[in-house]
PDB file of C-alpha atoms in Angstrom:
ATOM      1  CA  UNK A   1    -186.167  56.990 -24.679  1.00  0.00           C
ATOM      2  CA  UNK A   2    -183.687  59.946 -25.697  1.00  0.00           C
ATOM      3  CA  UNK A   3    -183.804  62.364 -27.542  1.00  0.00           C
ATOM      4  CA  UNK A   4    -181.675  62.544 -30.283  1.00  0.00           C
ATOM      5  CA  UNK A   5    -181.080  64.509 -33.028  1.00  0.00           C
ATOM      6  CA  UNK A   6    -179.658  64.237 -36.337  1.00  0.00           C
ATOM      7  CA  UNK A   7    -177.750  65.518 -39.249  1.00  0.00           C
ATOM      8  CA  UNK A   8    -176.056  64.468 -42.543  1.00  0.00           C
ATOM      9  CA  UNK A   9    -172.117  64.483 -42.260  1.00  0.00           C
ATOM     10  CA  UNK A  10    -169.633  66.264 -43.951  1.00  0.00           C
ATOM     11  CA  UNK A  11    -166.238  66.027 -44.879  1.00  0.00           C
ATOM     12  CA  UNK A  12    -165.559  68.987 -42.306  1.00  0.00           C
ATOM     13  CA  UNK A  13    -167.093  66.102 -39.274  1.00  0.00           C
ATOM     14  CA  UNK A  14    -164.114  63.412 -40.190  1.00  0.00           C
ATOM     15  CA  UNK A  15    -161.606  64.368 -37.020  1.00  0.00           C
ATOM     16  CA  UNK A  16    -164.904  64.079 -34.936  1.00  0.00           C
ATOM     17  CA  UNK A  17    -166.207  60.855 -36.472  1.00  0.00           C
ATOM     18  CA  UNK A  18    -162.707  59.238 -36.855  1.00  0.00           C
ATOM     19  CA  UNK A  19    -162.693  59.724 -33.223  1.00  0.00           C
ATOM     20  CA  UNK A  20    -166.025  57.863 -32.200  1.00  0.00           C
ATOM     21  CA  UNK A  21    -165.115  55.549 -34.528  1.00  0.00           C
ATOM     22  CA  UNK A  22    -161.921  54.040 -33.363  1.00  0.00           C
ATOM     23  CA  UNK A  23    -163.274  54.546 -29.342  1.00  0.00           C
ATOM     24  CA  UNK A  24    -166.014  51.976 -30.896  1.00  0.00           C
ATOM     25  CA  UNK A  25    -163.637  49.572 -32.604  1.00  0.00           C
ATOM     26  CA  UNK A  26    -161.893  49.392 -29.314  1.00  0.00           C
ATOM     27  CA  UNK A  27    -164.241  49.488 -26.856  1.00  0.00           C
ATOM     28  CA  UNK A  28    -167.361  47.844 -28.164  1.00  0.00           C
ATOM     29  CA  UNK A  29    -165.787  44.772 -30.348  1.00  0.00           C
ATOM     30  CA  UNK A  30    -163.448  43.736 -27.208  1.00  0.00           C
ATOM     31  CA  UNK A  31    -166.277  41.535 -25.891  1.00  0.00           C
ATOM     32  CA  UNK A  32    -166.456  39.524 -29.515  1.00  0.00           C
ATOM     33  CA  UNK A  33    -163.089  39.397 -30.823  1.00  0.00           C
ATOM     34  CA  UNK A  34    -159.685  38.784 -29.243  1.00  0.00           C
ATOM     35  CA  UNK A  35    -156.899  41.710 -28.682  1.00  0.00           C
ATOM     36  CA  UNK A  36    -155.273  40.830 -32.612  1.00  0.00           C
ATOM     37  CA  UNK A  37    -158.941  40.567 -34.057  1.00  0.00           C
ATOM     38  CA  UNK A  38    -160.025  44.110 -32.415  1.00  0.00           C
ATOM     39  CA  UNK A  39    -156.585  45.746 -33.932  1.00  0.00           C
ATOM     40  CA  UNK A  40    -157.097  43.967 -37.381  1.00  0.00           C
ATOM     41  CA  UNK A  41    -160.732  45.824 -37.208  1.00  0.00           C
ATOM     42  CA  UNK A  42    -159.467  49.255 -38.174  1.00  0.00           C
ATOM     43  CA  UNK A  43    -158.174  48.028 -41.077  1.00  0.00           C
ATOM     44  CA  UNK A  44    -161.315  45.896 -42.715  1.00  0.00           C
ATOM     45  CA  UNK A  45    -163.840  48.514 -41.029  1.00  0.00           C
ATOM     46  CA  UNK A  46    -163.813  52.281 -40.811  1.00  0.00           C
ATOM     47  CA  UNK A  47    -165.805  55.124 -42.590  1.00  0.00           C
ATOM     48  CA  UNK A  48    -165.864  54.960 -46.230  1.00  0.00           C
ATOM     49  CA  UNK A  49    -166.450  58.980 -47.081  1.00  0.00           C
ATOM     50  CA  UNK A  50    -168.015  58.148 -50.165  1.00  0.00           C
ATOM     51  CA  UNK A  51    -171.028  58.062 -48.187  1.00  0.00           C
ATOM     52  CA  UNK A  52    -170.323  61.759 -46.843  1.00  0.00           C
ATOM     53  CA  UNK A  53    -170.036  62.996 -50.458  1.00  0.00           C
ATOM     54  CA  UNK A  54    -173.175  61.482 -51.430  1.00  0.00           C
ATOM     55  CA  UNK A  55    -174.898  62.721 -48.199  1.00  0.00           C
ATOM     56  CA  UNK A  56    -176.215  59.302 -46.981  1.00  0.00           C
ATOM     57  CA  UNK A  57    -174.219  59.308 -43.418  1.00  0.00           C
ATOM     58  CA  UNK A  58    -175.972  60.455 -40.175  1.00  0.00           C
ATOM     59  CA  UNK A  59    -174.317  62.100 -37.529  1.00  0.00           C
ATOM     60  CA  UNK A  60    -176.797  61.254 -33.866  1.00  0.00           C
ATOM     61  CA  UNK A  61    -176.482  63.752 -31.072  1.00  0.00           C
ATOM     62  CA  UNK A  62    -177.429  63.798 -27.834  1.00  0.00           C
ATOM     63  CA  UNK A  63    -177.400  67.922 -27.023  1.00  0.00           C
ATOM     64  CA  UNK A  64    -174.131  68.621 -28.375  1.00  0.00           C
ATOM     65  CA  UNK A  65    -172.916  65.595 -27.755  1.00  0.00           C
ATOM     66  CA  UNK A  66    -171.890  63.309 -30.845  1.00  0.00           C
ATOM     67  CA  UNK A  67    -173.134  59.030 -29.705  1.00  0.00           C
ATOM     68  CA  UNK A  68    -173.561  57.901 -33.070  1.00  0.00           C
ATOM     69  CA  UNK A  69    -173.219  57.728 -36.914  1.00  0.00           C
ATOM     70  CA  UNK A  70    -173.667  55.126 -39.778  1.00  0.00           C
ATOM     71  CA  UNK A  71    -175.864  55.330 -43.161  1.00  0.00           C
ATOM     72  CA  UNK A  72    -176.770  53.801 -45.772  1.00  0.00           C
ATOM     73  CA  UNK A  73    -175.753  53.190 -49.526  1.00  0.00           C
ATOM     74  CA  UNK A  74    -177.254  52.995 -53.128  1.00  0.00           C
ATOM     75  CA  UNK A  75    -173.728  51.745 -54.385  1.00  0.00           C
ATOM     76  CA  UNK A  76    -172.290  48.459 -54.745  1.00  0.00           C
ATOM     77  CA  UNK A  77    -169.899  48.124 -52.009  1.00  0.00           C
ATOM     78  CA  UNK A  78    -171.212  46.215 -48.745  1.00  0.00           C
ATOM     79  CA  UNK A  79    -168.436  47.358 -45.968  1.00  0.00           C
ATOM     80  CA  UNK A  80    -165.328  48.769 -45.643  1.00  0.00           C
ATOM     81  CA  UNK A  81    -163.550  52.225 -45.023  1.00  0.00           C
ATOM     82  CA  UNK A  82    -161.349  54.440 -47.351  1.00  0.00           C
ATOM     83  CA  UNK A  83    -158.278  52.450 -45.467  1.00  0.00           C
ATOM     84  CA  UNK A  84    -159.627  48.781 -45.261  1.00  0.00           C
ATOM     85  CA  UNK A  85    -158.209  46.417 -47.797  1.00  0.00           C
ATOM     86  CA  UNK A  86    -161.717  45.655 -49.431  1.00  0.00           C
ATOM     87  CA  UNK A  87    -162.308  46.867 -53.064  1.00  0.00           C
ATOM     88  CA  UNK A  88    -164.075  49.813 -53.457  1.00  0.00           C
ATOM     89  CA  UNK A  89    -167.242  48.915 -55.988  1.00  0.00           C
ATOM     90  CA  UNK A  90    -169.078  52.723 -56.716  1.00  0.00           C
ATOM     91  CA  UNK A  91    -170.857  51.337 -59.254  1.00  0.00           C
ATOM     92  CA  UNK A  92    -174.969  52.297 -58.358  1.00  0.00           C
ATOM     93  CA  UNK A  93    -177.430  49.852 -57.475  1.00  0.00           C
ATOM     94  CA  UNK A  94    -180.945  49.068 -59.013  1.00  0.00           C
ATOM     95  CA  UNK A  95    -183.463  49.751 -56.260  1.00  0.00           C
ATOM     96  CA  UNK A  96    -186.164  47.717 -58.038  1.00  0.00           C
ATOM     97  CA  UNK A  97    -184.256  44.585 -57.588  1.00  0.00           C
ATOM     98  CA  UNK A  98    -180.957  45.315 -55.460  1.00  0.00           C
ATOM     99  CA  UNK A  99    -180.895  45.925 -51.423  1.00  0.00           C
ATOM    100  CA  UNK A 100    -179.507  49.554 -50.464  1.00  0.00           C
ATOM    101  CA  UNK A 101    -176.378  48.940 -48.126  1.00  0.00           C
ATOM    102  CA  UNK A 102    -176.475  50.004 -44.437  1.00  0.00           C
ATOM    103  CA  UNK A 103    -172.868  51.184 -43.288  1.00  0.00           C
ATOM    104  CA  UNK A 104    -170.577  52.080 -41.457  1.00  0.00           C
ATOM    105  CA  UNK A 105    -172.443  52.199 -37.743  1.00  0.00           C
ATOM    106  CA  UNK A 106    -170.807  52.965 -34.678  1.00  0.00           C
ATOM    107  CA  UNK A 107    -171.650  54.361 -31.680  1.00  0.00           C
ATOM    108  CA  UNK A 108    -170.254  55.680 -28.661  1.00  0.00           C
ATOM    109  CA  UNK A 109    -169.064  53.553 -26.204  1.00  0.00           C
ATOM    110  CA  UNK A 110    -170.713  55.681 -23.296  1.00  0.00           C
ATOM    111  CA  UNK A 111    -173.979  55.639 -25.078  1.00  0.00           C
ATOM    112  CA  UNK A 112    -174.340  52.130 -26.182  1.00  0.00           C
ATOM    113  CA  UNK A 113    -177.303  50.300 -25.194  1.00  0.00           C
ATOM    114  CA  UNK A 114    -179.432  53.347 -25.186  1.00  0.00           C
ATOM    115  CA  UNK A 115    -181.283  53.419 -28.634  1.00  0.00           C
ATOM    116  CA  UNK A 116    -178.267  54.831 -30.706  1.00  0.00           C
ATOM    117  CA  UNK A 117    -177.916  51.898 -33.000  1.00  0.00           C
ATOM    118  CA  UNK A 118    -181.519  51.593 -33.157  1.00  0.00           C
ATOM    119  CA  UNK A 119    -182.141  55.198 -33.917  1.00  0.00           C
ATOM    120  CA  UNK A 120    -179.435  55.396 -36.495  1.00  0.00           C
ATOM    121  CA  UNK A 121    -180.735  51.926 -38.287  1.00  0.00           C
ATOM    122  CA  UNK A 122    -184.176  53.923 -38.700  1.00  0.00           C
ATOM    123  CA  UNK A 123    -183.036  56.702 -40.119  1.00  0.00           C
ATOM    124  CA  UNK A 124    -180.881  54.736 -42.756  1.00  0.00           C
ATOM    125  CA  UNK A 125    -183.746  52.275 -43.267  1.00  0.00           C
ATOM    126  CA  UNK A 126    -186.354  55.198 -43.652  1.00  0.00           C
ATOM    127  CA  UNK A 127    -183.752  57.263 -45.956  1.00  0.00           C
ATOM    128  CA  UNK A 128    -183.012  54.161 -47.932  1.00  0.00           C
ATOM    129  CA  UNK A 129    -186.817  53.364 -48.388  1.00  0.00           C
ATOM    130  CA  UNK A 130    -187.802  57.199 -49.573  1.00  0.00           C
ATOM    131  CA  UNK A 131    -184.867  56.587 -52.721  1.00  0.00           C
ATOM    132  CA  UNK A 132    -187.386  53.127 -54.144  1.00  0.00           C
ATOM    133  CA  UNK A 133    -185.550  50.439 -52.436  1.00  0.00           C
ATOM    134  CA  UNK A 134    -187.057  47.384 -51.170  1.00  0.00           C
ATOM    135  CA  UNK A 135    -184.347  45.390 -49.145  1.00  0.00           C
ATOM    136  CA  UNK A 136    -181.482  46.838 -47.234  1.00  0.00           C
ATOM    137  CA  UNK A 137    -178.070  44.361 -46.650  1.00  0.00           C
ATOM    138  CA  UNK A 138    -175.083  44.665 -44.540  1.00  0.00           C
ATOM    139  CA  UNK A 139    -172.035  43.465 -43.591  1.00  0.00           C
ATOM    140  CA  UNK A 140    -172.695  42.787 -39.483  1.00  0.00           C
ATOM    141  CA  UNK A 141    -169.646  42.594 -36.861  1.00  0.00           C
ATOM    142  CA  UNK A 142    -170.480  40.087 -34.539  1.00  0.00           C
ATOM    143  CA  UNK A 143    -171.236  42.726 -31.798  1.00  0.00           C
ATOM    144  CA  UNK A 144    -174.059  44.296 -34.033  1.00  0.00           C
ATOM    145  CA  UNK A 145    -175.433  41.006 -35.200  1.00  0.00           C
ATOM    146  CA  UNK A 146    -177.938  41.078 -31.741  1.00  0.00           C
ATOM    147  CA  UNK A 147    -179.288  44.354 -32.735  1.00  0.00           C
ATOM    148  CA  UNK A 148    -179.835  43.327 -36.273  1.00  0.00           C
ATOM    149  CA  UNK A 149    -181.507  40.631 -35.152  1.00  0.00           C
ATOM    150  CA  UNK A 150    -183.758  42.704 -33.049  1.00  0.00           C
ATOM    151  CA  UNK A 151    -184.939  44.987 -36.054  1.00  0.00           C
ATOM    152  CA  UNK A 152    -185.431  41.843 -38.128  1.00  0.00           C
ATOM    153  CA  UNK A 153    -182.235  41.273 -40.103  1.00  0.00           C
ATOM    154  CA  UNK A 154    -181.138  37.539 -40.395  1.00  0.00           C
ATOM    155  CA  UNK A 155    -178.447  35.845 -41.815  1.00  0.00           C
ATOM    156  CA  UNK A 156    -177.695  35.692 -45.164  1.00  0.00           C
ATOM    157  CA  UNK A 157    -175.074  33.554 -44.976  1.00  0.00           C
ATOM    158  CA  UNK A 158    -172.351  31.633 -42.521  1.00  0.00           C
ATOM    159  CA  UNK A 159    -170.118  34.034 -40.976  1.00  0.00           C
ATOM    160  CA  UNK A 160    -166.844  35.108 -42.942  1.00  0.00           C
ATOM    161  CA  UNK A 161    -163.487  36.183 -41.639  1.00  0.00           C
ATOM    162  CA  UNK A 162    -161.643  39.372 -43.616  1.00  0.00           C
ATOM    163  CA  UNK A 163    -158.076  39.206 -42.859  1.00  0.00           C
ATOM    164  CA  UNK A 164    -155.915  42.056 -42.341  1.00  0.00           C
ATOM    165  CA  UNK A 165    -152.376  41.477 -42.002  1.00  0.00           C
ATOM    166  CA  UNK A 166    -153.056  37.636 -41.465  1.00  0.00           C
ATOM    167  CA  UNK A 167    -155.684  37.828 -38.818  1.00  0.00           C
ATOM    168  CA  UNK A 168    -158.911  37.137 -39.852  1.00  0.00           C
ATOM    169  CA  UNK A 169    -162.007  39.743 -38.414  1.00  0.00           C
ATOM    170  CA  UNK A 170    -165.296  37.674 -38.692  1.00  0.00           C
ATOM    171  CA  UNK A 171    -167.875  39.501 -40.112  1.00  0.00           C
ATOM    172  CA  UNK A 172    -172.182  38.337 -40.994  1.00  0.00           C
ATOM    173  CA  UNK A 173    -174.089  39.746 -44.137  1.00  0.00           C
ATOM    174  CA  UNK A 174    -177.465  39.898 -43.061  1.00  0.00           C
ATOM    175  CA  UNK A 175    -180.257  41.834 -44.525  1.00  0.00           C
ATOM    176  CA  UNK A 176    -184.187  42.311 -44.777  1.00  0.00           C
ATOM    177  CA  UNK A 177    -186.921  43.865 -46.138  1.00  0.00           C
ATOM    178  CA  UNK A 178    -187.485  47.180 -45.540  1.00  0.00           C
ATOM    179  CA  UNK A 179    -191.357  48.045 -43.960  1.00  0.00           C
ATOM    180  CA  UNK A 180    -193.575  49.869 -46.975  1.00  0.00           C
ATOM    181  CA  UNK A 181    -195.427  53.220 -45.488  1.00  0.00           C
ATOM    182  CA  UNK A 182    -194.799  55.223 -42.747  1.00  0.00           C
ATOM    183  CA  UNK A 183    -191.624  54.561 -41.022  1.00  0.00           C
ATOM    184  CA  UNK A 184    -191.155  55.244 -37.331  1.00  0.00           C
TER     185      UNK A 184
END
């Protein structure tokens, strides 16, 4: 296993994570979506910065190096970034009966398969847990649905496709309940 370590992101990091970002789009969806579907991506995904101005996005390192980010949400919106066509909903959610949102995860294309995801996931889940809430949900592209799967998310429902300039990007809300005690 590697070790990583962490930080919260700020709106000085958004060159740097704008730059993992799109090498993830790219790189990692080419295997699930077609050429169109993979371009129509960086317009329903992306980072959203309210999460850097409320301090819930990680930033995973490896040494210096930068292999990862997402986090997680205690407002209403499931997915999207500040330039994706889906509505912005800041409102706050309940933790006694709503699911925090996990978003926004990417990780470096030469660092996939190595615990990044994984690593990041925890963190979210762990931060998510410490503010009361129960559940977590997210909005899953279809190359992060197996790793979902693996840390126990399932399907919350079929599989829906966001369009973006008439090409539709499929996308899975899954979600789960999040362990009570000490999280690894």
């Amino acid at each position: 296993m590697t070790d990583f370590t962490h930080r919260i992101a700020t709106i000085e990091d958004l060159d740097r994570l704008h730059a993992l970002i799109h090498r993830a789009i790219d790189r990692l969806q080419s295997g699930f979506l077609d050429p169109d579907q993979v371009r129509a991506s960086h317009h329903v995904m992306g980072l959203d910065t309210q999460l850097l101005r409320d301090g819930t996005y990680f930033m995973l390192f490896v040494g210096d190096v930068l292999v990862g980010c997402g986090g997680w949400s205690y407002r209403k919106t499931l997915f999207g970034g500040d330039t994706s066509l889906v509505a912005r909903e800041p409102e706050t959610l309940d933790p006694a009966t709503d699911p925090a949102r996990i978003r926004a995860m990417y990780t470096d294309p030469d660092h996939a398969r190595r615990g990044v995801g994984r690593a990041i996931l925890d963190l979210c889940e762990h931060a998510a847990r410490s503010y009361g809430f129960r559940d977590a949900e997210m909005m899953a592209t279809l190359a992060g649905e197996p790793l979902y799967h693996a840390c126990g998310y399932r399907r919350l429902a079929d599989p829906i496709a966001v369009a973006s300039d008439g090409i539709g990007v499929p996308l899975v809300r899954m979600g789960k309940a999040l362990p009570i005690g000490n999280m690894s």
